[in-house]
Tab-separated table of C-alpha atoms in Angstrom:
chain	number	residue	atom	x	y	z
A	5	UNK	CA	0.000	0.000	0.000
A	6	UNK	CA	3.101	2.911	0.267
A	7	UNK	CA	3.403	2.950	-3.173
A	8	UNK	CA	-0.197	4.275	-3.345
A	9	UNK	CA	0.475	7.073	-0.788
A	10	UNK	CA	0.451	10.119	-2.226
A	11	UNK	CA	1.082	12.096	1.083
A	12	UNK	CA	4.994	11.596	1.115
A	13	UNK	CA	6.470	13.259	4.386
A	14	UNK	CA	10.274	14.570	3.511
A	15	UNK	CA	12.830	13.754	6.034
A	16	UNK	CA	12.876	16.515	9.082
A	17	UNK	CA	16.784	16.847	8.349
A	18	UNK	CA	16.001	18.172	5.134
A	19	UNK	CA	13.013	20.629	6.200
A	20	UNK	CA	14.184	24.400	6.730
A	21	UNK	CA	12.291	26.521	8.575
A	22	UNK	CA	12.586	29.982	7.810
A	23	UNK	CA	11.385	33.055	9.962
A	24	UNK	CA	9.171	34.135	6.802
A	25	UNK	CA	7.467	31.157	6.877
A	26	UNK	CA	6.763	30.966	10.564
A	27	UNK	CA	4.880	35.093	9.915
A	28	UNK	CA	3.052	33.306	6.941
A	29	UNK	CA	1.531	30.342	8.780
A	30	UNK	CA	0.162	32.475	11.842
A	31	UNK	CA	-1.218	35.210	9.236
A	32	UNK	CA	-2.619	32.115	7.222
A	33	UNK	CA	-4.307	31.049	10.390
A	34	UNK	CA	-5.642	33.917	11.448
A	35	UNK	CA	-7.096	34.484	7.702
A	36	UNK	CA	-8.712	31.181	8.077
A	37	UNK	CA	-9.967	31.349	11.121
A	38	UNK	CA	-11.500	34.556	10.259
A	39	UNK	CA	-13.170	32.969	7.097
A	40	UNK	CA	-14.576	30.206	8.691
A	41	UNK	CA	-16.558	32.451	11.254
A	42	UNK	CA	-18.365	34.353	8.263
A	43	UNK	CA	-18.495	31.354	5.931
A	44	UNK	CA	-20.476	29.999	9.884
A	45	UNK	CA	-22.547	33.238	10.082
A	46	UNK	CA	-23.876	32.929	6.804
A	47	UNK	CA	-24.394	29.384	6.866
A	48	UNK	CA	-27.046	30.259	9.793
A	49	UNK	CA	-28.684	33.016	8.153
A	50	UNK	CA	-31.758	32.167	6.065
A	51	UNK	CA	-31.114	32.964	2.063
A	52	UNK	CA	-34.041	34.329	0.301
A	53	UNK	CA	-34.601	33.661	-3.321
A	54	UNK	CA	-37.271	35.468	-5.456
A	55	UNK	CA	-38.682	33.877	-8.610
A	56	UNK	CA	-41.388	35.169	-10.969
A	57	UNK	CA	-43.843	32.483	-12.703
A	58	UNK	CA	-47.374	32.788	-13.985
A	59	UNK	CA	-49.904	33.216	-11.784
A	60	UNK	CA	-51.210	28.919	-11.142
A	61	UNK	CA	-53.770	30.694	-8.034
A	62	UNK	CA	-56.634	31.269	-10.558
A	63	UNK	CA	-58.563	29.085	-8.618
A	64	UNK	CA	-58.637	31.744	-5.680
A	65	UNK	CA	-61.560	34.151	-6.424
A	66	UNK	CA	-61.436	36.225	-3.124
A	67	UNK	CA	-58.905	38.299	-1.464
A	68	UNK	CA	-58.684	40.578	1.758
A	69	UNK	CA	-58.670	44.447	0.905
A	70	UNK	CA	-57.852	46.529	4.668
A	71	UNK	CA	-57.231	50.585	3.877
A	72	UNK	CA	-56.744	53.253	7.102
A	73	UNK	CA	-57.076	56.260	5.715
A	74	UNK	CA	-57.477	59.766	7.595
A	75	UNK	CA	-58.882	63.130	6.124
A	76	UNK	CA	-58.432	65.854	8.471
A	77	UNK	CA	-61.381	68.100	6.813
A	78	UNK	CA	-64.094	65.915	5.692
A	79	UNK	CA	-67.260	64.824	8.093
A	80	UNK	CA	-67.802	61.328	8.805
A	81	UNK	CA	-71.459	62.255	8.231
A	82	UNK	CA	-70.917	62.868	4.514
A	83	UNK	CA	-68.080	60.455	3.765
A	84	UNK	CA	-69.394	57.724	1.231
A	85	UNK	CA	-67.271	54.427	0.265
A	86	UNK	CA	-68.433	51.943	-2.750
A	87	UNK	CA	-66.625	49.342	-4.401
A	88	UNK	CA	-66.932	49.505	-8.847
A	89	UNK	CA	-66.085	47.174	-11.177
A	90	UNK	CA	-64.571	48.242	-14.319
A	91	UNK	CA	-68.163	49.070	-16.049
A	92	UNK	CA	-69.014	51.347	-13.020
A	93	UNK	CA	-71.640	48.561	-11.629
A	94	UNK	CA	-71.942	48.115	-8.014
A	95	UNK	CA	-69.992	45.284	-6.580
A	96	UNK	CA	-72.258	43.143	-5.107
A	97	UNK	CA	-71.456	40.162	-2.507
A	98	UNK	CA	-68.907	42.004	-0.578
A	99	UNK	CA	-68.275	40.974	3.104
A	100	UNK	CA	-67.068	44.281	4.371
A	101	UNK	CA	-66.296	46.333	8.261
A	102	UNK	CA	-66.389	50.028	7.325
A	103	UNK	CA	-65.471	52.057	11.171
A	104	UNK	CA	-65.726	56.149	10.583
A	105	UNK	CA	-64.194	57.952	13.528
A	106	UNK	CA	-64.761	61.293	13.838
A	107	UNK	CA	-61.976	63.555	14.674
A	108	UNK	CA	-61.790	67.216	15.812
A	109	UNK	CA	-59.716	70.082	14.622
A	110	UNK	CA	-56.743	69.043	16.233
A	111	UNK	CA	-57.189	65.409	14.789
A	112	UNK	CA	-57.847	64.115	18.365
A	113	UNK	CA	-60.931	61.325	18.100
A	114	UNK	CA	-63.850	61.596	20.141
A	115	UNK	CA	-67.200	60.195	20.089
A	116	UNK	CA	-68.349	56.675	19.387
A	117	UNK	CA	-66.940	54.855	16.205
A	118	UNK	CA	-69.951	54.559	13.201
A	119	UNK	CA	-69.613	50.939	11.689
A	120	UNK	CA	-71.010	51.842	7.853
A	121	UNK	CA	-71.496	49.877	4.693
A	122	UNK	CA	-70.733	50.451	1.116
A	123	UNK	CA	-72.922	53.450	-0.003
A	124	UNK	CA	-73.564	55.311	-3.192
A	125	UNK	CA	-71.592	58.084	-3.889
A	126	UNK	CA	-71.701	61.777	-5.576
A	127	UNK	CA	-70.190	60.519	-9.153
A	128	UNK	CA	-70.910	64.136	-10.914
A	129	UNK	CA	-71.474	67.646	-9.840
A	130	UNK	CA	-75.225	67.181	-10.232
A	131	UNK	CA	-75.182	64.316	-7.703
A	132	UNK	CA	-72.689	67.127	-5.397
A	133	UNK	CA	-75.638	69.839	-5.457
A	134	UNK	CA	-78.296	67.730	-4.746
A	135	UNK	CA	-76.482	65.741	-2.327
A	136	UNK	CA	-78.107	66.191	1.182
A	137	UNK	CA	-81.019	65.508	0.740
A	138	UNK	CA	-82.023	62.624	3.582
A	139	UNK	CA	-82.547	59.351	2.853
A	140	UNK	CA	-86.070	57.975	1.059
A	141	UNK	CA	-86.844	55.223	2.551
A	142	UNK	CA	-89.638	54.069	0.201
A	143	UNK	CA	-87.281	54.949	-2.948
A	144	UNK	CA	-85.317	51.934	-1.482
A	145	UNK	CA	-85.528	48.502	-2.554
A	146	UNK	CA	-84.966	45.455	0.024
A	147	UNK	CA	-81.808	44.549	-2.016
A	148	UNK	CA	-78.961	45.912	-3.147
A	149	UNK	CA	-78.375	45.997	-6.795
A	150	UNK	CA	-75.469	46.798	-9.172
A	151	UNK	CA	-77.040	50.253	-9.988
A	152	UNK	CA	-77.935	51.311	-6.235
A	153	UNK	CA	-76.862	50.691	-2.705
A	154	UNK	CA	-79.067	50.690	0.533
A	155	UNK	CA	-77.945	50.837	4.198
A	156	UNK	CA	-77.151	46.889	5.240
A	157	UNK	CA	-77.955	44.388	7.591
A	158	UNK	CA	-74.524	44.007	8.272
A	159	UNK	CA	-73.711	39.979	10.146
A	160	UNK	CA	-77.642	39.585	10.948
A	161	UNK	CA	-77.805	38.185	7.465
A	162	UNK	CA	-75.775	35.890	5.310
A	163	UNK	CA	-76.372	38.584	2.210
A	164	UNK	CA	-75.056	42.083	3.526
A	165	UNK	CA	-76.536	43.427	0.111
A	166	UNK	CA	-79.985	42.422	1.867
A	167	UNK	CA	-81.191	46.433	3.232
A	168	UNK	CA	-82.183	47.491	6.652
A	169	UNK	CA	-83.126	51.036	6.391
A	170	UNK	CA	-83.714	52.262	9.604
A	171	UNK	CA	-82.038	51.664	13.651
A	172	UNK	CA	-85.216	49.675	14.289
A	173	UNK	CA	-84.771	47.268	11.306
A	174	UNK	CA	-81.240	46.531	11.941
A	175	UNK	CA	-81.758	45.863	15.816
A	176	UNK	CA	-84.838	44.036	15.576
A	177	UNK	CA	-82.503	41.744	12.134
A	178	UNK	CA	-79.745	41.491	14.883
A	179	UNK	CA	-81.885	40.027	17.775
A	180	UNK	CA	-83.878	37.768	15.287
A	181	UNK	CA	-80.561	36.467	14.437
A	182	UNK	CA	-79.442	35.992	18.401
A	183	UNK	CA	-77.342	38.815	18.473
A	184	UNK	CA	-76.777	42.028	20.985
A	185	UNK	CA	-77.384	44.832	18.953
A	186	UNK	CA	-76.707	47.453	21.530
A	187	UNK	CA	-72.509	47.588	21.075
A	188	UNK	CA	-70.677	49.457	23.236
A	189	UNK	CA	-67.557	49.961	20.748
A	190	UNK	CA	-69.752	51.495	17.807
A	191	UNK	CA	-73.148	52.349	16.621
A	192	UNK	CA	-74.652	51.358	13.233
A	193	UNK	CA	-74.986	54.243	10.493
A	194	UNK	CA	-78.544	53.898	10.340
A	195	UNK	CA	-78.658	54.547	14.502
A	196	UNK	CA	-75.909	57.821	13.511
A	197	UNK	CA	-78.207	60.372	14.894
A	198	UNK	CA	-77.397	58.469	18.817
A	199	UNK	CA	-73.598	59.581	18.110
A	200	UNK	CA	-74.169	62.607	17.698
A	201	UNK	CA	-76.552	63.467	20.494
A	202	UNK	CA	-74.123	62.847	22.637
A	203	UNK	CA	-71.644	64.840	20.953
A	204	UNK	CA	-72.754	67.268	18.851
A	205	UNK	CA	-71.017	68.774	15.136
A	206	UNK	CA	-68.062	70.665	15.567
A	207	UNK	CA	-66.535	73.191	13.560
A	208	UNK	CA	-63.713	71.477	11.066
A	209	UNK	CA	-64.583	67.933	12.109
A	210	UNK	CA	-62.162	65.156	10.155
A	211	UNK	CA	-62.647	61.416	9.737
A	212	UNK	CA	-60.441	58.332	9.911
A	213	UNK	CA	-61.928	55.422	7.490
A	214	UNK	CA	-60.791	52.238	8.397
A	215	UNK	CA	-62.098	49.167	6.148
A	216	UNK	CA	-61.873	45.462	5.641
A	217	UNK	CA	-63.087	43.678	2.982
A	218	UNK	CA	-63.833	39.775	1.707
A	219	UNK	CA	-63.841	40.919	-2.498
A	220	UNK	CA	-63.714	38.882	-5.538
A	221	UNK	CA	-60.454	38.768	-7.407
A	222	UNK	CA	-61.457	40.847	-9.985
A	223	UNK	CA	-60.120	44.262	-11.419
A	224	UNK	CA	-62.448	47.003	-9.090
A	225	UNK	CA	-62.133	50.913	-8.080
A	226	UNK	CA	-62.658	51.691	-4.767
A	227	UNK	CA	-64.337	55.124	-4.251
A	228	UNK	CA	-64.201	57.044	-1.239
A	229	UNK	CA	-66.071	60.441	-1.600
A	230	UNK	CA	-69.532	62.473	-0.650
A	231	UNK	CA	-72.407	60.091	-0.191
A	232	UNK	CA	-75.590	60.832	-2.473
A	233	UNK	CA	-77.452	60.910	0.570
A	234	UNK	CA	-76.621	62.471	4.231
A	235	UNK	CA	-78.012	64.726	7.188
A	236	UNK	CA	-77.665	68.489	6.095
A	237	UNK	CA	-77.975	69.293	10.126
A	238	UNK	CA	-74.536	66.947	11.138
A	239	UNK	CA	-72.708	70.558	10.041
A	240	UNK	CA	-72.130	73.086	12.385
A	241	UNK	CA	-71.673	75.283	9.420
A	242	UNK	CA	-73.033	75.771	6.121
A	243	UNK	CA	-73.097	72.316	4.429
A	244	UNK	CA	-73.899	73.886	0.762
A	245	UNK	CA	-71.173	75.614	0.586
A	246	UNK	CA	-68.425	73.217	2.117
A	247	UNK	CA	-69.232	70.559	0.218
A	248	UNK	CA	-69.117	72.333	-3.279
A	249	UNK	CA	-65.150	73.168	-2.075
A	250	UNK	CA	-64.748	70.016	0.376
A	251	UNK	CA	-61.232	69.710	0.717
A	252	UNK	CA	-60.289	65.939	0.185
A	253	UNK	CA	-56.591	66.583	1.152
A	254	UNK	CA	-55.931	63.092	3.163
A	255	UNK	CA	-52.981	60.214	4.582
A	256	UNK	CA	-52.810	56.654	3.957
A	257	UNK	CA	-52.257	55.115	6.939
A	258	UNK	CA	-52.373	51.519	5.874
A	259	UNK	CA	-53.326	49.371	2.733
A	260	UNK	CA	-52.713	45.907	1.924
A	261	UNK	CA	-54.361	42.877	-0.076
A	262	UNK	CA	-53.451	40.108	2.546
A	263	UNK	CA	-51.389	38.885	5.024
A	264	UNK	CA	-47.896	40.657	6.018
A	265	UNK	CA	-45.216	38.630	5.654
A	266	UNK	CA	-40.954	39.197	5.971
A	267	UNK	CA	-40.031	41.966	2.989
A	268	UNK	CA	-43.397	43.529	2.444
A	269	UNK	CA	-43.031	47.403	1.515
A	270	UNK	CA	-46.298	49.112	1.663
A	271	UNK	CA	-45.913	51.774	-1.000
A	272	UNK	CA	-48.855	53.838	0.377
A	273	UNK	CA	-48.436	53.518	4.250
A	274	UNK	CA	-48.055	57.067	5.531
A	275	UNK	CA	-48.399	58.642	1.901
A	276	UNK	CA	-49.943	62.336	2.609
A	277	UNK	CA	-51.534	64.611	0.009
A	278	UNK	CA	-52.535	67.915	0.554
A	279	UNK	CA	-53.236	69.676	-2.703
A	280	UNK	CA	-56.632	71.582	-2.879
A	281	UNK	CA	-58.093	73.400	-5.183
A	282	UNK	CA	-59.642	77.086	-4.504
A	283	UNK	CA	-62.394	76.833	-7.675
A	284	UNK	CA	-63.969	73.238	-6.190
A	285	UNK	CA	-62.581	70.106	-4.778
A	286	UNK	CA	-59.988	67.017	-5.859
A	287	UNK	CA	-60.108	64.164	-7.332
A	288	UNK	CA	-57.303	62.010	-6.277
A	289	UNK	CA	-56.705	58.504	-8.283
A	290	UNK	CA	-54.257	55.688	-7.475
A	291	UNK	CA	-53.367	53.031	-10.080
A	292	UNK	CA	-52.524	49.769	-7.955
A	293	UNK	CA	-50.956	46.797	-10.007
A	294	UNK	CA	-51.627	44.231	-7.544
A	295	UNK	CA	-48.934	40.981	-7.292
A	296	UNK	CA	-49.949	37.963	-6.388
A	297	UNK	CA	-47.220	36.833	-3.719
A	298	UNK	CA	-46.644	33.045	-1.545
A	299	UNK	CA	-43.787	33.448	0.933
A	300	UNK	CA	-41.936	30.166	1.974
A	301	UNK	CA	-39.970	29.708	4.774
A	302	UNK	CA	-38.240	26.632	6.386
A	303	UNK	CA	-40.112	25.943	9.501
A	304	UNK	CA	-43.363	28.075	9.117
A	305	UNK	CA	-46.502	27.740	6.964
A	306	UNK	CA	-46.876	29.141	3.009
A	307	UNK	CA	-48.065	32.637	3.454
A	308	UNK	CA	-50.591	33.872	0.561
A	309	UNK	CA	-50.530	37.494	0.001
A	310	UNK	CA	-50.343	40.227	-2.753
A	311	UNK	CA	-47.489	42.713	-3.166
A	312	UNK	CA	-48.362	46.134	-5.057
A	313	UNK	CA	-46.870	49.306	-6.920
A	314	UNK	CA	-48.959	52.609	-7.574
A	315	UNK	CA	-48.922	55.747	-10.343
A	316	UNK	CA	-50.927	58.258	-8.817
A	317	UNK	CA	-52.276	62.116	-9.547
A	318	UNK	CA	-54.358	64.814	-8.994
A	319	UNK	CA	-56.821	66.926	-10.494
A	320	UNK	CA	-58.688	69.731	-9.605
A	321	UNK	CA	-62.441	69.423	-10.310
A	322	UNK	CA	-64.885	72.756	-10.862
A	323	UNK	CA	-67.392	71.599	-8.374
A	324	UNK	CA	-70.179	74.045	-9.771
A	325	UNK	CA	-70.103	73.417	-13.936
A	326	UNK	CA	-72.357	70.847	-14.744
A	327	UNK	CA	-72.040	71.265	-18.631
A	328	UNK	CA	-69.038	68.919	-19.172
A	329	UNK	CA	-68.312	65.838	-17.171
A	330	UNK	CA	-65.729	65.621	-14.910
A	331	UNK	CA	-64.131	62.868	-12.214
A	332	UNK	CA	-66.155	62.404	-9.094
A	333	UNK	CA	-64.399	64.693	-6.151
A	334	UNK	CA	-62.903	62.428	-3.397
A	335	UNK	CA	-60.221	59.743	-3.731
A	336	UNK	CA	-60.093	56.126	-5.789
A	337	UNK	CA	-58.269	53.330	-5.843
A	338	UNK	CA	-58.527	51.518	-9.274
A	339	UNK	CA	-56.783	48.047	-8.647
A	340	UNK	CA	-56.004	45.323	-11.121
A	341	UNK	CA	-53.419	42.005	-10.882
A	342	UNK	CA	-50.995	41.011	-12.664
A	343	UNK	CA	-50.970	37.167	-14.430
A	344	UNK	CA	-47.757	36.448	-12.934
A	345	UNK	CA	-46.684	36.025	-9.259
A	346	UNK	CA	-43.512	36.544	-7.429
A	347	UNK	CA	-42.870	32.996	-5.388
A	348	UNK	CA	-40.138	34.101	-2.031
A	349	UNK	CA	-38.688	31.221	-0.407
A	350	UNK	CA	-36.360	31.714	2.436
A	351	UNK	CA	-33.882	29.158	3.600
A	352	UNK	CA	-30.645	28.028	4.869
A	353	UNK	CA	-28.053	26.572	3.019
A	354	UNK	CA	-27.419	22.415	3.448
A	355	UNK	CA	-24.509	21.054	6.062
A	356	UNK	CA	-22.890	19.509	2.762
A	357	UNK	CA	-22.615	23.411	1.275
A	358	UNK	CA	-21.042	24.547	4.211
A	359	UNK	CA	-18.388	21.857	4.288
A	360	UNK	CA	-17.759	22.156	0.923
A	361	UNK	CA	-17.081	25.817	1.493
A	362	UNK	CA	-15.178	25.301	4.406
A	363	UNK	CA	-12.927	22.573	2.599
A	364	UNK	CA	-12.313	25.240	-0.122
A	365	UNK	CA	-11.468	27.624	2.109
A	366	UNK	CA	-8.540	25.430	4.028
A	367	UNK	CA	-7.368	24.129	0.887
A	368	UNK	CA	-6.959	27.495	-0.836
A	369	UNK	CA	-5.525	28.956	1.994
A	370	UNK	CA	-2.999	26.705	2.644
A	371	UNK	CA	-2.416	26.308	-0.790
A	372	UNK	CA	-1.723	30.198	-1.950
A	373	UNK	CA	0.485	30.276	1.654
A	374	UNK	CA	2.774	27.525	0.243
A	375	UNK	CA	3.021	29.089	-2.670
A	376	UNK	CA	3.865	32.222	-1.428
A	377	UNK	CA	6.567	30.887	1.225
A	378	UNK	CA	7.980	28.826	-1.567
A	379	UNK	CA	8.363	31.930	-4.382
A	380	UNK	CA	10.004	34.296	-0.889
A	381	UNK	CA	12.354	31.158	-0.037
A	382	UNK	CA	13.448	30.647	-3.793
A	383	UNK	CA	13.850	34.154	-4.214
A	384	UNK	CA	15.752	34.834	-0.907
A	385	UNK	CA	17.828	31.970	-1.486
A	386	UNK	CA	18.867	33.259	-4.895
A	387	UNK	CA	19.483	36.113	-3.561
A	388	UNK	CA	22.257	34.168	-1.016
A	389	UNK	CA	23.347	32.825	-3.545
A	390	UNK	CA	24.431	35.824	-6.000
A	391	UNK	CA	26.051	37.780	-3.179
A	392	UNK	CA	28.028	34.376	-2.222
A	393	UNK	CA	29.666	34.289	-6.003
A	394	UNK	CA	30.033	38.606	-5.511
A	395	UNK	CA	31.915	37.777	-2.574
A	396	UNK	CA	34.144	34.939	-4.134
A	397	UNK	CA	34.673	36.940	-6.623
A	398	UNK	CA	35.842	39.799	-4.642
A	399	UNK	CA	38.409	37.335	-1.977
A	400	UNK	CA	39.656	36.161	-5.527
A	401	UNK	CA	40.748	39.385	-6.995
A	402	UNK	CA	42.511	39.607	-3.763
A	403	UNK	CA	44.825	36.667	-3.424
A	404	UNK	CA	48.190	38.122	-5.265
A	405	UNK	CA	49.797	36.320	-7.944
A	406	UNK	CA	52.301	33.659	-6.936
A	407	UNK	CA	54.103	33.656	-9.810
């Protein structure tokens, strides 16, 4: 078997050890050592790889839509939100929790929270003007349908299109269906008028708008702007007047299609916008390209989300000309997705890539070192050797002729 060893040892009379070579090992070690400890931090970090596909998750038709958004000078009482598809129809079947919150001047909250549903909206200046008017009951059908929205029944029925116009009808739907109607965290928007007995309009009242809702997967706008109908007396100014120049200026405090998960930018979270025009109101629109999203990692469940970029702007709408049409005043969010989705794993590298690294790293190490000592050894002994034949040279000339 020694003629198969390929690990000859020389003799240790013929090694020579050099003071060079001594310097080279420790800095070798200490290079190594140093390697292995970041080749051993990375190895227990989590890598995250991102790969794009086409979208195989056509078989999910509903998603979770949650928006927080604040405006500092509009009424809750005249705040509107409706969900549109493409063709402008009402979106019907959507599970939704709408909470207004009124805030004061100072953008301090007070009263009791007003859980709404979606509501028609002011979609032209003729709807702004005549907007105000009080609900008609008996203009209302039991339903909602894709042209018009009524009040809902909110959980007391399995169809929150199904209409409950009044406080009584939604109290008397809630106890049919065995449940407390009388919450002490918010009132209803049909029972509104309760809120604000207690605490009455104030001048420059604001509203946060927060909203969750169970949609279809399907291209929609949502519309937040000055319901069709409201309560001219929930002002304690004017309402005519402010709501022809209602100042939509506004922050996003949150909006997301799903779960959070490790990475997630929200491109809107804390966006602010404060343009306003002096000849009417604003109509602010954001363009979200929604991404389907699953997020792997090693030891957790698959997380099913959506990831999204915006284009956004503003324009100023003339609030009294009713001769041309023009963009309903308030904001929207027109959504669509995208037929591909980004897949995210995250995970660590295998045992067998780490040694393999770590063998790599010894081997090159000590490899380039030998190298090195050998090239400074053959070049300081060559170095020897030239100044030994100077000298012999030199003692040569020296020795006189003995002839």
């Amino acid at each position: 078997m020694k003629s198969f060893d390929a690990f000859g040892r020389p003799v240790q009379e013929f090694q020579v050890k050099t003071v060079f070579g001594g310097s080279l090992f420790v800095g070798s070690l200490v290079v190594l050592v140093g390697l292995f400890l970041m080749e051993l931090w990375h190895f227990t970090q989590k890598e995250t790889k991102d790969k794009m596909v086409i979208d195989q998750g056509q078989e999910q038709k509903y998603f979770n839509l949650t928006l927080d958004i604040t405006f500092p000078e509009v009424p809750c009482s005249v705040l509107a939100m409706n969900l549109m598809d493409s063709k402008k129809a009402n979106l019907l079947h959507v599970s939704s929790e709408i909470f207004k919150t009124r805030l004061d001047a100072k953008g301090t909250a007070f009263g009791k929270k007003v859980r709404d549903s979606l509501t028609d909206f002011c979609t032209n200046n003729q709807d702004l003007q005549e907007s105000g008017m009080g609900y008609a009951p008996e203009s209302r059908s039991t339903h909602a349908t894709t042209g018009l929205r009524c009040p809902s029944c909110y959980q007391s029925h399995i169809d929150e299109d199904d209409c409950c116009l009044s406080c009584d009808d939604v109290r008397r739907e809630f106890k049919a269906k065995g449940l407390d109607p009388n919450t002490k965290d918010y009132t209803f928007s049909q029972c509104e008028s309760e809120a604000y007995q207690g605490h009455p309009p104030k001048a420059r009242e604001g509203c946060r708008v927060e909203a969750k809702l169970h949609v279809r997967k399907i291209p929609a706008t949502l519309h937040i702007g000055v319901a069709r109908n409201f309560e001219p007396t929930r002002f304690s100014e004017d309402w005519s007047d402010r709501i022809l120049g209602v100042n939509f200026r506004h922050r996003v405090d949150s909006l997301s299609f799903g779960p959070d998960f490790p990475g997630l930018v929200r491109v809107l979270d804390g966006r602010e916008k404060s343009e306003h025009s002096t000849s009417g109101s604003e109509h602010y629109q954001y363009n979200v390209h929604v991404i389907p999203t699953r997020f792997a990692e090693d030891g957790y469940d698959e997380i099913t989300s959506h990831q999204y970029s915006v284009t956004e702007y503003m324009k100023e709408v003339f609030t009294r000309e009713t001769t041309w049409e023009v963009p309903p005043v308030g904001v929207a969010m027109t959504y669509d997705f995208t037929p591909f989705e980004v897949q995210v794993t995250k995970s660590r590298k295998s045992f067998w890539h780490f040694l393999t690294q770590c063998c790599a790293i010894l081997g090159g190490i000590f490899a380039f070192s030998g190298m090195l000592d050998n090239f400074a050894y053959q070049f300081n002994k060559s170095g020897l050797a030239s100044a030994g034949i100077e000298m012999y040279s030199r003692s040569a000339d020296d020795v006189p002729d003995s002839r």
